[in-house]
Short mmCIF file of C-alpha atoms (C1' of nucleotides) in Angstrom, two decimals:
data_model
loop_
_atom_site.label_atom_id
_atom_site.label_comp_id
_atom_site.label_asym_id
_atom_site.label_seq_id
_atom_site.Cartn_x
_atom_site.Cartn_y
_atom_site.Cartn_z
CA UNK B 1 -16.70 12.47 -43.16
CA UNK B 2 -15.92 8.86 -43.08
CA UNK B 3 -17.71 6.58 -40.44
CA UNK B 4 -15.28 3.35 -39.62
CA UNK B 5 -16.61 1.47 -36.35
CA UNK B 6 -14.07 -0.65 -34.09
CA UNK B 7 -16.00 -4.17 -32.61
CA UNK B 8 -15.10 -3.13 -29.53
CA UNK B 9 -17.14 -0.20 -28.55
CA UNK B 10 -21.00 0.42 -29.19
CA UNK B 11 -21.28 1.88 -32.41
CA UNK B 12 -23.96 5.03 -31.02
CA UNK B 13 -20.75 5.98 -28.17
CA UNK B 14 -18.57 5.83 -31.55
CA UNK B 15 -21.03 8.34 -33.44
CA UNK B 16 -21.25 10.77 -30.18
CA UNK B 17 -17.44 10.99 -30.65
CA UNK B 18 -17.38 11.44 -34.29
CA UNK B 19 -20.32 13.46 -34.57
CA UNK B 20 -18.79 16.19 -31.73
CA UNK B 21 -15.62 16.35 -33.48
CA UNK B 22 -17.28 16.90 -36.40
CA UNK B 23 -19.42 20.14 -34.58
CA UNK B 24 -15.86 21.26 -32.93
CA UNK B 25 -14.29 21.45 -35.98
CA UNK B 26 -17.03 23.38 -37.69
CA UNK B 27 -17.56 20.62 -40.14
CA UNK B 28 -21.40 21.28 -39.45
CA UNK B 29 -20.81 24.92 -39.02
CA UNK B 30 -22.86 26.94 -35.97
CA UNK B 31 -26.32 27.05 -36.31
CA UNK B 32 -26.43 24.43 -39.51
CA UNK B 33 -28.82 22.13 -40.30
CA UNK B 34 -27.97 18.61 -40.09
CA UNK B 35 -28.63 16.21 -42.59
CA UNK B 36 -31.94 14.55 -41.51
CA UNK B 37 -31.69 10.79 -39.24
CA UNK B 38 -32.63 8.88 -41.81
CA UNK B 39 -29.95 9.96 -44.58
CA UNK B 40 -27.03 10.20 -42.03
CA UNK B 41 -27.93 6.73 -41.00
CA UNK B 42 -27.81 5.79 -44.21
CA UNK B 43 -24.51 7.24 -45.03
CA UNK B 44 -23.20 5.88 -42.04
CA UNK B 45 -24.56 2.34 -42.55
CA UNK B 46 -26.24 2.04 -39.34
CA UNK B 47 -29.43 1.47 -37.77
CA UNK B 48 -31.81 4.80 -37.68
CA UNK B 49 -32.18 3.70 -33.94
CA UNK B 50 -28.73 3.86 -32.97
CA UNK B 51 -28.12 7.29 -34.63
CA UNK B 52 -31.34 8.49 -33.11
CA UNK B 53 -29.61 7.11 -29.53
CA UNK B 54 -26.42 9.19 -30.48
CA UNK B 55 -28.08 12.30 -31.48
CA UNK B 56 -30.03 12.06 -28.29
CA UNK B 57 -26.33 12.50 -26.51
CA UNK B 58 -25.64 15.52 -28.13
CA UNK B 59 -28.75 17.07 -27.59
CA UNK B 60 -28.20 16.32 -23.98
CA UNK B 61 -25.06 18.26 -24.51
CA UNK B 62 -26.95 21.24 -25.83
CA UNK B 63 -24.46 20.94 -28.82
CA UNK B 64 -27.43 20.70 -30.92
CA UNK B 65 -31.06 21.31 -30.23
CA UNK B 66 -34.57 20.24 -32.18
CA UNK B 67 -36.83 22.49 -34.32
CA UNK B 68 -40.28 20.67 -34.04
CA UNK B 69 -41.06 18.98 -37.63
CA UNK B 70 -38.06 20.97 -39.29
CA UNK B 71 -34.74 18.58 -38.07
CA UNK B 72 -31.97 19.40 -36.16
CA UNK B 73 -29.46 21.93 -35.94
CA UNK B 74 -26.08 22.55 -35.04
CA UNK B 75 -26.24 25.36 -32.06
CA UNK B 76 -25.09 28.54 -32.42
CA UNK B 77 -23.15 28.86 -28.98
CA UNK B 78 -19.95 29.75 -29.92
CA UNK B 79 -18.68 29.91 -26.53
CA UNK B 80 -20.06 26.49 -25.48
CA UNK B 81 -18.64 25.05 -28.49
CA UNK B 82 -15.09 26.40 -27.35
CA UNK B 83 -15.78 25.12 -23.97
CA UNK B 84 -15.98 21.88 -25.22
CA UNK B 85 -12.78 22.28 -27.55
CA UNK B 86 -10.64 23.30 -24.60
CA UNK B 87 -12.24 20.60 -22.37
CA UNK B 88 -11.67 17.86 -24.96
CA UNK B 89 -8.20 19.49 -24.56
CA UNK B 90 -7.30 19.00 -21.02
CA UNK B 91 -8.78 15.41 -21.23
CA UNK B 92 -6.87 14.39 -24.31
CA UNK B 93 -3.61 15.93 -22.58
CA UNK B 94 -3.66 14.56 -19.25
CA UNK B 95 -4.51 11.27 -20.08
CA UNK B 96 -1.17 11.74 -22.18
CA UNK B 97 0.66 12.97 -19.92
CA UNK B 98 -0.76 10.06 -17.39
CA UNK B 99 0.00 7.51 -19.59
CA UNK B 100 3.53 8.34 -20.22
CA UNK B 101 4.13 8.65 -16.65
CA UNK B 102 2.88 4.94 -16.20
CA UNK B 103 5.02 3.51 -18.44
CA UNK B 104 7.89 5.40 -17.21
CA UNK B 105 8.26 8.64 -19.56
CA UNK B 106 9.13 11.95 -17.19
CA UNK B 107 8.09 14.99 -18.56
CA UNK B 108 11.08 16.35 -19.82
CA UNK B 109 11.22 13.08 -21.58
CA UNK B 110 7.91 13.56 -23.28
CA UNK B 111 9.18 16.76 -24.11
CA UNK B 112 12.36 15.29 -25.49
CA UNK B 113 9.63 12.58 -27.65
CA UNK B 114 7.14 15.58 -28.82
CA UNK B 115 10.57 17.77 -30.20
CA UNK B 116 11.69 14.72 -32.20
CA UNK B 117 8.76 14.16 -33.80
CA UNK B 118 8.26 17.89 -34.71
CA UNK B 119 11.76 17.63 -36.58
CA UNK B 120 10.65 14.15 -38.64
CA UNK B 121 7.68 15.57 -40.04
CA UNK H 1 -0.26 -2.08 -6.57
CA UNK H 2 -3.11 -1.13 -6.60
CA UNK H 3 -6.83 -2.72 -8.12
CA UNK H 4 -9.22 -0.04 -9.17
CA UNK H 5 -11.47 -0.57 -11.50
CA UNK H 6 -13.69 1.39 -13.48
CA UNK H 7 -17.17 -0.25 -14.68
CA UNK H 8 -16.94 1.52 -18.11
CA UNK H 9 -14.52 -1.89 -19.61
CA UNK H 10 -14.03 -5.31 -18.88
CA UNK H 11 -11.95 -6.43 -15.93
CA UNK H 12 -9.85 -8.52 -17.38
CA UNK H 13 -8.96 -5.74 -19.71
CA UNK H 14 -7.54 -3.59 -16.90
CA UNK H 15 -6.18 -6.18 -15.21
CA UNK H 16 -3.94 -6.67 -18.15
CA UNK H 17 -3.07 -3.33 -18.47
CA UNK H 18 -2.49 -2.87 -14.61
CA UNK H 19 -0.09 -6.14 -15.46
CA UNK H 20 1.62 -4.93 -17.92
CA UNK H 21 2.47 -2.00 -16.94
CA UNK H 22 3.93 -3.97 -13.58
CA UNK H 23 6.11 -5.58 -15.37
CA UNK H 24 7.34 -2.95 -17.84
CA UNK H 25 8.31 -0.29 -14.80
CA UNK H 26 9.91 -3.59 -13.00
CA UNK H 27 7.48 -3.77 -10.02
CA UNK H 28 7.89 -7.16 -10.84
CA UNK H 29 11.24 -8.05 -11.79
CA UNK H 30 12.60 -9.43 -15.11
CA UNK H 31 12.02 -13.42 -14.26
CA UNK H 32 10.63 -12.93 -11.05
CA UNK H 33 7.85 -15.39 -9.51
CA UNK H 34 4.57 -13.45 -9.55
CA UNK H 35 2.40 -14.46 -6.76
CA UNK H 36 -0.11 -17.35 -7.08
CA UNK H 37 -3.47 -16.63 -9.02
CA UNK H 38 -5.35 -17.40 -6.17
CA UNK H 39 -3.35 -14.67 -4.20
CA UNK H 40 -3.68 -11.90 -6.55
CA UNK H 41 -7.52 -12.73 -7.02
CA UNK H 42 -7.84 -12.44 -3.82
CA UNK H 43 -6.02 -9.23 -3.21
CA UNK H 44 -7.32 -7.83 -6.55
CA UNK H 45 -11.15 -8.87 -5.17
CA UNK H 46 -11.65 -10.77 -8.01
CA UNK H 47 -12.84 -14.29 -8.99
CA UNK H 48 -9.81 -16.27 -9.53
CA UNK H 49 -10.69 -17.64 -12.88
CA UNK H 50 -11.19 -13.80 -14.23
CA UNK H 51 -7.59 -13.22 -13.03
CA UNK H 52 -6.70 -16.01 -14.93
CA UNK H 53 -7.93 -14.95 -17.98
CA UNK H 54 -5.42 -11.85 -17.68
CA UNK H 55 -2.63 -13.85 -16.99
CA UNK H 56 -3.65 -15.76 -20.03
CA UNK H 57 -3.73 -12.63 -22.41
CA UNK H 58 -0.02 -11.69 -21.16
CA UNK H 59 1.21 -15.38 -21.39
CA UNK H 60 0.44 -15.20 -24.86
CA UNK H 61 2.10 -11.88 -25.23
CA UNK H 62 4.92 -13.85 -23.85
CA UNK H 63 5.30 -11.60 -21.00
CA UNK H 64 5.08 -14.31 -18.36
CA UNK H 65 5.19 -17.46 -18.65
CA UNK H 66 4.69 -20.81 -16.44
CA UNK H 67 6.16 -23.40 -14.71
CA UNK H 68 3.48 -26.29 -14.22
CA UNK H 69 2.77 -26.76 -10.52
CA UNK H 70 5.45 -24.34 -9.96
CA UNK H 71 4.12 -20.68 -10.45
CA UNK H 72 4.23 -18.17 -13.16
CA UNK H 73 7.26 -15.98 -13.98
CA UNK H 74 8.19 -12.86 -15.47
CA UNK H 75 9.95 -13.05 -19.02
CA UNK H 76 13.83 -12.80 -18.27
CA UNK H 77 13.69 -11.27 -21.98
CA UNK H 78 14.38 -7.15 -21.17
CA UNK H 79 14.55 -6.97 -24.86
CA UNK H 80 11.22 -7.87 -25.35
CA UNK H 81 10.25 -6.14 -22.89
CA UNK H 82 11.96 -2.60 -23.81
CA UNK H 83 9.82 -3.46 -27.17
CA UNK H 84 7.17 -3.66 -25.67
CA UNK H 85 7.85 -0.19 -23.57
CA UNK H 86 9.00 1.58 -26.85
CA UNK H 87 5.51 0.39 -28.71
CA UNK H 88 3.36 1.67 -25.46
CA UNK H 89 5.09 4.83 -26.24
CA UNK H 90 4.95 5.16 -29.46
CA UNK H 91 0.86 4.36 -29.62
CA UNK H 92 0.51 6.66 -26.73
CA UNK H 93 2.21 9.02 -28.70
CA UNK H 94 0.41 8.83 -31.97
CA UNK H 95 -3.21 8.39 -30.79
CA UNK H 96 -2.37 12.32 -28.58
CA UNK H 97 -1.33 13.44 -31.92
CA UNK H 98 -4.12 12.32 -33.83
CA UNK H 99 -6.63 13.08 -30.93
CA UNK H 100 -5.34 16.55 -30.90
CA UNK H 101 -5.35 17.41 -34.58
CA UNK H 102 -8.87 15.94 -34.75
CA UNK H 103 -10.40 18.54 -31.87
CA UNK H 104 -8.07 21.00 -34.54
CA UNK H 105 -5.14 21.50 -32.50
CA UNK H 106 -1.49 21.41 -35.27
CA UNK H 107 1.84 20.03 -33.87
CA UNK H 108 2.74 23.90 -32.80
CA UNK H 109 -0.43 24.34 -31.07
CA UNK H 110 0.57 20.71 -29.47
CA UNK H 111 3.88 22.19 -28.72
CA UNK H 112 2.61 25.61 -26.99
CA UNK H 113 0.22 23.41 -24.99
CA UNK H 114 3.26 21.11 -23.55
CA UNK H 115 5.43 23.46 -22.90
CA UNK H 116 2.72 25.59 -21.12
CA UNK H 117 2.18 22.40 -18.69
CA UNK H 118 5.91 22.11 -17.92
CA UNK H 119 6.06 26.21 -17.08
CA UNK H 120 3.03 25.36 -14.15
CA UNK H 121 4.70 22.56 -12.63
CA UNK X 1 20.67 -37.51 -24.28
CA UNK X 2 19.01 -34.33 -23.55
CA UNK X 3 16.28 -33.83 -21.10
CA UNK X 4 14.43 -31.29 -22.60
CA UNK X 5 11.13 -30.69 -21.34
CA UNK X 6 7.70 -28.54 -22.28
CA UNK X 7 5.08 -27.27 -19.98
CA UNK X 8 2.24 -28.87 -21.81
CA UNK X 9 2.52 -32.32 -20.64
CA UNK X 10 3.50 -33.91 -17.61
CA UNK X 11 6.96 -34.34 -17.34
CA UNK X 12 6.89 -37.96 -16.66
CA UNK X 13 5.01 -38.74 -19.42
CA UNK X 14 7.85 -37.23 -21.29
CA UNK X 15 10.05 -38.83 -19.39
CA UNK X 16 8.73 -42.47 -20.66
CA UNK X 17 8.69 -41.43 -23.70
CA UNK X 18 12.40 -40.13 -24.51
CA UNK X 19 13.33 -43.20 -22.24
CA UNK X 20 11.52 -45.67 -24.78
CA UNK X 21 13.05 -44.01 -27.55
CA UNK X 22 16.55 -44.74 -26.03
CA UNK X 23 15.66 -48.14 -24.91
CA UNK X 24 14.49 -48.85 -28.70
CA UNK X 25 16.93 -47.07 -30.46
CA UNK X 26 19.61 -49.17 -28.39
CA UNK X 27 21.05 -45.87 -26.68
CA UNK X 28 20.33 -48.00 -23.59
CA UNK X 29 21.16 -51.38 -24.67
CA UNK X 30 19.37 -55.13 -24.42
CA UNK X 31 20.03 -56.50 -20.61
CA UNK X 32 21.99 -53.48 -20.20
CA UNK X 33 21.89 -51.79 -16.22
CA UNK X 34 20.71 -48.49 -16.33
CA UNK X 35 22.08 -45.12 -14.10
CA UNK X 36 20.58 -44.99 -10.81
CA UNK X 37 17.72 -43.45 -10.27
CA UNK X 38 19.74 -40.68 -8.57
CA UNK X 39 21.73 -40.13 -11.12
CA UNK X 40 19.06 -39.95 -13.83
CA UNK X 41 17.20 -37.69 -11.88
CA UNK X 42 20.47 -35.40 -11.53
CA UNK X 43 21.26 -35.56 -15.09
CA UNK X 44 17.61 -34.70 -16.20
CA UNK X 45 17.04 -31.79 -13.48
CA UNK X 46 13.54 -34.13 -12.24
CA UNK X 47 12.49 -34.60 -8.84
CA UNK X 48 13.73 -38.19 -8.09
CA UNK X 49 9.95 -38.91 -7.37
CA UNK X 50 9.08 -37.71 -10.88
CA UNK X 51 12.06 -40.22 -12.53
CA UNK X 52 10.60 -43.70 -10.31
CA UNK X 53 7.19 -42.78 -11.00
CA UNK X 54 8.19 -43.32 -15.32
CA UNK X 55 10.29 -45.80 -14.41
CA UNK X 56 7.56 -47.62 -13.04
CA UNK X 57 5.72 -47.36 -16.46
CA UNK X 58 8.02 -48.50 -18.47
CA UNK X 59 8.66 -51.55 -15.76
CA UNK X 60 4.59 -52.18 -16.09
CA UNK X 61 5.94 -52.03 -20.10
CA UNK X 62 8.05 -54.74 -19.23
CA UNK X 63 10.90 -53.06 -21.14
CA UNK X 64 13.26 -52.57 -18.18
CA UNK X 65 13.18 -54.70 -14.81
CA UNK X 66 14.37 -54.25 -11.17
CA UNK X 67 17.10 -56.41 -9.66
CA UNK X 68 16.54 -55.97 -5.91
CA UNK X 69 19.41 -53.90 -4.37
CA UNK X 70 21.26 -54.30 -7.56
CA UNK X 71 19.29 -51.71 -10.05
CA UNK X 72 17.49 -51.68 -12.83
CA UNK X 73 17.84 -52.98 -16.36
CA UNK X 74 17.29 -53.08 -19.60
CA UNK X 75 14.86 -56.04 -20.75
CA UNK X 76 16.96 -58.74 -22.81
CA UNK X 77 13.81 -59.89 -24.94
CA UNK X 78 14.37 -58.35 -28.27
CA UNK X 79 11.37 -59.51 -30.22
CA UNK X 80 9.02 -57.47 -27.44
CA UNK X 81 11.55 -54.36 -28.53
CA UNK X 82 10.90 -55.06 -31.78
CA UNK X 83 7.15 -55.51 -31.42
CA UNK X 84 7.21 -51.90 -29.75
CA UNK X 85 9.07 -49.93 -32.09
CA UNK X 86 6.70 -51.67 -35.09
CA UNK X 87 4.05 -50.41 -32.87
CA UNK X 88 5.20 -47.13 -33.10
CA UNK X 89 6.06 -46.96 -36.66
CA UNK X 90 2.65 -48.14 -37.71
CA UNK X 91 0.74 -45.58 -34.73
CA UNK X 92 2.99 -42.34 -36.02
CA UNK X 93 2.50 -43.39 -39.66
CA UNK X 94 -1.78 -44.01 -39.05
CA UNK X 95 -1.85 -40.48 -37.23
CA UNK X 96 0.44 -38.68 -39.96
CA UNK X 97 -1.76 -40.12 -42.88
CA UNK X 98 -5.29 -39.62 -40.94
CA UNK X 99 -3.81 -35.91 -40.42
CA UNK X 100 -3.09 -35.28 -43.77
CA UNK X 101 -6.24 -36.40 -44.74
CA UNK X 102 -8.36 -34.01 -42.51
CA UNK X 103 -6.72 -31.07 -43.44
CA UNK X 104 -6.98 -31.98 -47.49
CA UNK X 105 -4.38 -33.89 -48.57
CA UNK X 106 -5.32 -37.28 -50.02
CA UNK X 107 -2.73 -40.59 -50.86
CA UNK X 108 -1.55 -39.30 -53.90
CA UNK X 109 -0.79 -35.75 -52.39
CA UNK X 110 0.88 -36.97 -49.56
CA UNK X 111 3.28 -39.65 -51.29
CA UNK X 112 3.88 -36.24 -53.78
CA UNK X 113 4.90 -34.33 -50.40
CA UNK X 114 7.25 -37.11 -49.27
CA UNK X 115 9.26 -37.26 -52.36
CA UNK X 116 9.75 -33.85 -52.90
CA UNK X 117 11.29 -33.56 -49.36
CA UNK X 118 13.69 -36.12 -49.95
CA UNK X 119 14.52 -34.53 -52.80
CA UNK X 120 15.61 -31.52 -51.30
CA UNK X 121 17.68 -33.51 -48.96
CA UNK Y 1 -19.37 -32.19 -37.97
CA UNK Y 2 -18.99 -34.89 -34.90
CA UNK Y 3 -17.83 -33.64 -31.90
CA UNK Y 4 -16.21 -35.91 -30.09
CA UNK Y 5 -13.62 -36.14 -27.26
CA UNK Y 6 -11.04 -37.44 -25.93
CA UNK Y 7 -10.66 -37.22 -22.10
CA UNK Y 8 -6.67 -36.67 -22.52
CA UNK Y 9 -6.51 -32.92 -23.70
CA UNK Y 10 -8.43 -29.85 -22.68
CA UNK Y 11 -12.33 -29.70 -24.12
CA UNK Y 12 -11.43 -26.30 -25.53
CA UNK Y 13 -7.88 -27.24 -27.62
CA UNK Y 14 -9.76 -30.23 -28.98
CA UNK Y 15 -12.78 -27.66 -29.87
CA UNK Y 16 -10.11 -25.23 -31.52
CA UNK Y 17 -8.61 -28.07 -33.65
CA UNK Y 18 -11.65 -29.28 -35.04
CA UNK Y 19 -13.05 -25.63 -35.69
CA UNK Y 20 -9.73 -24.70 -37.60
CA UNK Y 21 -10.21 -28.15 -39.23
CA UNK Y 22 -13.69 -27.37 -40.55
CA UNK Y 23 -12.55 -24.54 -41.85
CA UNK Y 24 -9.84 -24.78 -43.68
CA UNK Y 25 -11.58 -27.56 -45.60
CA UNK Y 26 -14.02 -25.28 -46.34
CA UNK Y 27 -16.74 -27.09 -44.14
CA UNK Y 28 -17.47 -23.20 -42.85
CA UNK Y 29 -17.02 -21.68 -45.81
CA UNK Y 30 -14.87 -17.88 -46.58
CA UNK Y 31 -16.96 -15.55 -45.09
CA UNK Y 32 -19.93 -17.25 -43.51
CA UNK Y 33 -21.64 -16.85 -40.38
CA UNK Y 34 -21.45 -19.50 -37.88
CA UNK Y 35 -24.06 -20.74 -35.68
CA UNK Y 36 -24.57 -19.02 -32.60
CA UNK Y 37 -22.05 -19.80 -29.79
CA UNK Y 38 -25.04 -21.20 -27.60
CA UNK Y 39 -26.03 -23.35 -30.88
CA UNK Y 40 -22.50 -24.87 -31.03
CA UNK Y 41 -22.43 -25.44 -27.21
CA UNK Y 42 -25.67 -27.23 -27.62
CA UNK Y 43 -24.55 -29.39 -30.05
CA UNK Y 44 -21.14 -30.15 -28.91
CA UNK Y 45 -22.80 -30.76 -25.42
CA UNK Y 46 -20.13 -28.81 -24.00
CA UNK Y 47 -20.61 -25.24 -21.80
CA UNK Y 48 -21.09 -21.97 -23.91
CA UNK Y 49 -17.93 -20.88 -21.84
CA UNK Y 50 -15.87 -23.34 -22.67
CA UNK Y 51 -17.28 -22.68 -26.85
CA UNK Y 52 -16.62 -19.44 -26.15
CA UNK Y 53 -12.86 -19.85 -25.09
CA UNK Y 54 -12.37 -22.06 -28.09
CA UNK Y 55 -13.83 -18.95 -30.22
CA UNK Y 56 -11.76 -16.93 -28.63
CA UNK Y 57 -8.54 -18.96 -29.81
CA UNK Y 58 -10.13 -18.79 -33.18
CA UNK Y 59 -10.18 -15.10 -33.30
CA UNK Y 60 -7.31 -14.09 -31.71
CA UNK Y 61 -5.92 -16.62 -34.72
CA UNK Y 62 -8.01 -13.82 -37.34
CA UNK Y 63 -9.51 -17.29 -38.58
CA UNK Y 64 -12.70 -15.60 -37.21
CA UNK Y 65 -14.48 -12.49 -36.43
CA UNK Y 66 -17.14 -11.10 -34.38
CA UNK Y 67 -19.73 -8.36 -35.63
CA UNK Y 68 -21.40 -7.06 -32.03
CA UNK Y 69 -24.36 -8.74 -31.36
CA UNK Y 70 -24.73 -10.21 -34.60
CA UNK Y 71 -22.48 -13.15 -34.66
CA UNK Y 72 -19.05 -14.36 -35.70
CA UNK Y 73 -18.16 -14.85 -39.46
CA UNK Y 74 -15.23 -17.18 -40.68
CA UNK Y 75 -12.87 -14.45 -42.25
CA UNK Y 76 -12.50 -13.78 -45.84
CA UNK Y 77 -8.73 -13.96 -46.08
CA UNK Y 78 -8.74 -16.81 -48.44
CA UNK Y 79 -5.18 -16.64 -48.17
CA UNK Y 80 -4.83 -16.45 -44.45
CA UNK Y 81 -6.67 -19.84 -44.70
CA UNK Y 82 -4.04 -21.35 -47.26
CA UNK Y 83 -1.54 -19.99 -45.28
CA UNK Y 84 -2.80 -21.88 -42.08
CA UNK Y 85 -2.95 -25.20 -44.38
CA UNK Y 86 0.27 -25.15 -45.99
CA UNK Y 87 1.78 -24.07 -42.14
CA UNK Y 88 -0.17 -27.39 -40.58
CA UNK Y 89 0.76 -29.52 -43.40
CA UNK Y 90 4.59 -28.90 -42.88
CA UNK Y 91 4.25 -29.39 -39.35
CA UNK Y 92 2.37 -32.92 -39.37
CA UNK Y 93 4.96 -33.98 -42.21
CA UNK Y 94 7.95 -32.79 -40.25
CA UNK Y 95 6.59 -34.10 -37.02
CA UNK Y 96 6.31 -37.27 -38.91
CA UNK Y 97 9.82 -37.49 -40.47
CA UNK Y 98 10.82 -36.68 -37.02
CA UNK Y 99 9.05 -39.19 -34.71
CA UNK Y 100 10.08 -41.88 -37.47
CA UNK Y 101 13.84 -40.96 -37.42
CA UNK Y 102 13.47 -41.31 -33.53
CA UNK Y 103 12.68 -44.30 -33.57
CA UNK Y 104 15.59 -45.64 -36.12
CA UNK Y 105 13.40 -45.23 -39.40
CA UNK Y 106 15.52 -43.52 -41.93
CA UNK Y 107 14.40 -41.64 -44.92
CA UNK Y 108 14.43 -44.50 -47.27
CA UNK Y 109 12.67 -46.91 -45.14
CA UNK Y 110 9.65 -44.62 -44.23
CA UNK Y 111 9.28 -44.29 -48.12
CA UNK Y 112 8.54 -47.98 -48.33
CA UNK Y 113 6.37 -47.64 -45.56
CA UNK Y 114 4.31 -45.25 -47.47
CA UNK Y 115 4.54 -46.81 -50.27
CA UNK Y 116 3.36 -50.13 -48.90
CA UNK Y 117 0.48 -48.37 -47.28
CA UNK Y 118 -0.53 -47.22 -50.60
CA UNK Y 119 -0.49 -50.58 -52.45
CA UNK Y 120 -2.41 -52.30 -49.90
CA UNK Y 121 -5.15 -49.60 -50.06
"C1'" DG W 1 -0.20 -25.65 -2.89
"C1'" DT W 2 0.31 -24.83 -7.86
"C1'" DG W 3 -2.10 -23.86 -12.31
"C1'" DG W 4 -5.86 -25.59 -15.46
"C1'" DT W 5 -10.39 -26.78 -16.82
"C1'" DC W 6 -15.19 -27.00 -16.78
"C1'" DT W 7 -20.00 -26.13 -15.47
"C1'" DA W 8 -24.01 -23.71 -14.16
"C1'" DG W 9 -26.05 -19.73 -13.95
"C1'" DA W 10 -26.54 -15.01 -14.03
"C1'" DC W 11 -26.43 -10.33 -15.92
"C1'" DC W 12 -25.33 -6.85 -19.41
"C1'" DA W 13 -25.22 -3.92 -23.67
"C1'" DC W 14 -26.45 -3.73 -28.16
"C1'" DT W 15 -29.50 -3.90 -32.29
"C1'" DG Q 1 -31.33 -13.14 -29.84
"C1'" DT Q 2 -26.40 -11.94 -30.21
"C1'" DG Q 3 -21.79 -12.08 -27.95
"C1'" DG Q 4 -19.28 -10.81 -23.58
"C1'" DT Q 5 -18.24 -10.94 -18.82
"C1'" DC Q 6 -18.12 -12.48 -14.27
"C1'" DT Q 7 -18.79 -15.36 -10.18
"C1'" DA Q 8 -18.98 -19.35 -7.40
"C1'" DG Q 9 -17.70 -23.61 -6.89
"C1'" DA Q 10 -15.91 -27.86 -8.04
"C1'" DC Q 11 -12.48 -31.23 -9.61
"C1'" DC Q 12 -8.02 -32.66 -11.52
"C1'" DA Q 13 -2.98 -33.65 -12.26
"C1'" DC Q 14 1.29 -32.59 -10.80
"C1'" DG Q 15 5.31 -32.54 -7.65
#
DNA sequence: GTGGTCTAGACCACT
DNA sequence: GTGGTCTAGACCACG
């Protein structure tokens, strides 16, 4: 897991989004243990503050909850987890499809664009 | 045309975006006059000087370009402007991709999901 | 003589100068009676308004005069189109050395730069 | 570093020219942080806003770059930087050669001007 | 009436 | 304390 920030966004919004992908693609498998603040935050080269402020978001997500004195851990929802896959989903492909449409891409020509690129790879 | 705006990123930003894309679908024609800052400020509800700034951003894309005293116009170059169409796409195109293979989604999984969207339609 | 014009600078400023240039390079000759103001303005695709006004500068220049009802001409004093284009040589030669300076280049460099170019004349 | 201006050209340009000056003579060295935007403002006497639009120039140039709320650094690209000198450096010298043919100096002649300049010096 | 510049002053998010 | 954004309002040159 690599942690590269952009200028343009704050970095904690940045570690929500990499930290979530990182849960939805089992990375830190259901019901793990994460690594504790202080060493992700030094892995990731930022402040403990700011990771403290990210992990915050997820645990407002209920995609990980707090064990008292112990550290945090990934939870074991499994169907929450997929909820958020398939959400993550939807967004990800209408804002696609939206796009294209704005710059004036119909959807059989999106079609057309996806095919092609199925046959370079 | 319309001006929304969402608080989440900079005016100016959007504004530039919103811009762009006008000009890229032709709602305002290959060397067309584009109405006067202070017009579009004021039918955008913006300060005029923050309007300006976008204008600025696409002058130095070389998407408009003006006439001192006299207004600001459209490119008359379509090539550069099919460019600039064809590398909208293209980054649209790539950052779906990526997006979707992050959340663990391959290109036939991508493909499924399309296809599904056209079927409802 | 080409009327070419940017949109950084007035355009009678420009005006004066390309005029001065062709008064001091004798493209407009001592004593000589220059195109009417019509015409110039035609030729140079300027607002007639635009043309008088640099006329008038170079008039306050003394390098051309007005012959009521008859037009306008060319000065016949040589020496003061001498003096100007000396004038000019030594103001482009101060601001090409004091450039070179502030972006590194010292005496020695420079004279190194201007001998190479006419070498690969 | 001076600031002064002239009251011919735009604060900001002037503010960009002397920035780029400073450093690509190494005034701000590779990699160092500059003084704070408000600092600079204070001490050109100019607005922050208009600083700020000069910065801007500066960046969008990759001469500079911004680390959120920690300041802007002069980029590392040593070769970037030699890049922008060698670029300026042909530019003033063909300026030069070209204002001097304009008016009537030929090659020859403007190396005895130099020259001349050289051995009064 | 057009664009361009500048100032003063305010507010914001981030660390 | 850092940069970033925005507004309001003013003034200017140009044509």
């Amino acid at each position: 897991m690599e942690f590269n920030f952009d200028n343009e966004r704050p970095i904690y919004i940045q570690l929500v989004e990499m930290l979530k992908l990182a849960i939805i693609t089992g990375k830190y498998p259901l019901g793990s243990r994460l690594p504790s603040v202080r060493e992700l935050a030094l892995y990731a080269k930022v402040n403990p503050n700011t990771l403290q402020k990210a992990l915050g978001e997820l645990e407002s997500d209920k995609l990980i909850y707090t064990e008292r004195t112990n550290g945090k851990y990934v939870t074991s929802d499994s169907k929450l987890i997929k909820k958020y896959q398939d959400n993550m989903a939807k967004e990800i492909v209408n804002k696609f499809i939206n796009d294209m449409n704005n710059i004036g891409y119909d959807y059989k020509m999106i079609k057309e664009y996806i095919k092609e690129i199925g046959e370079n790879k």
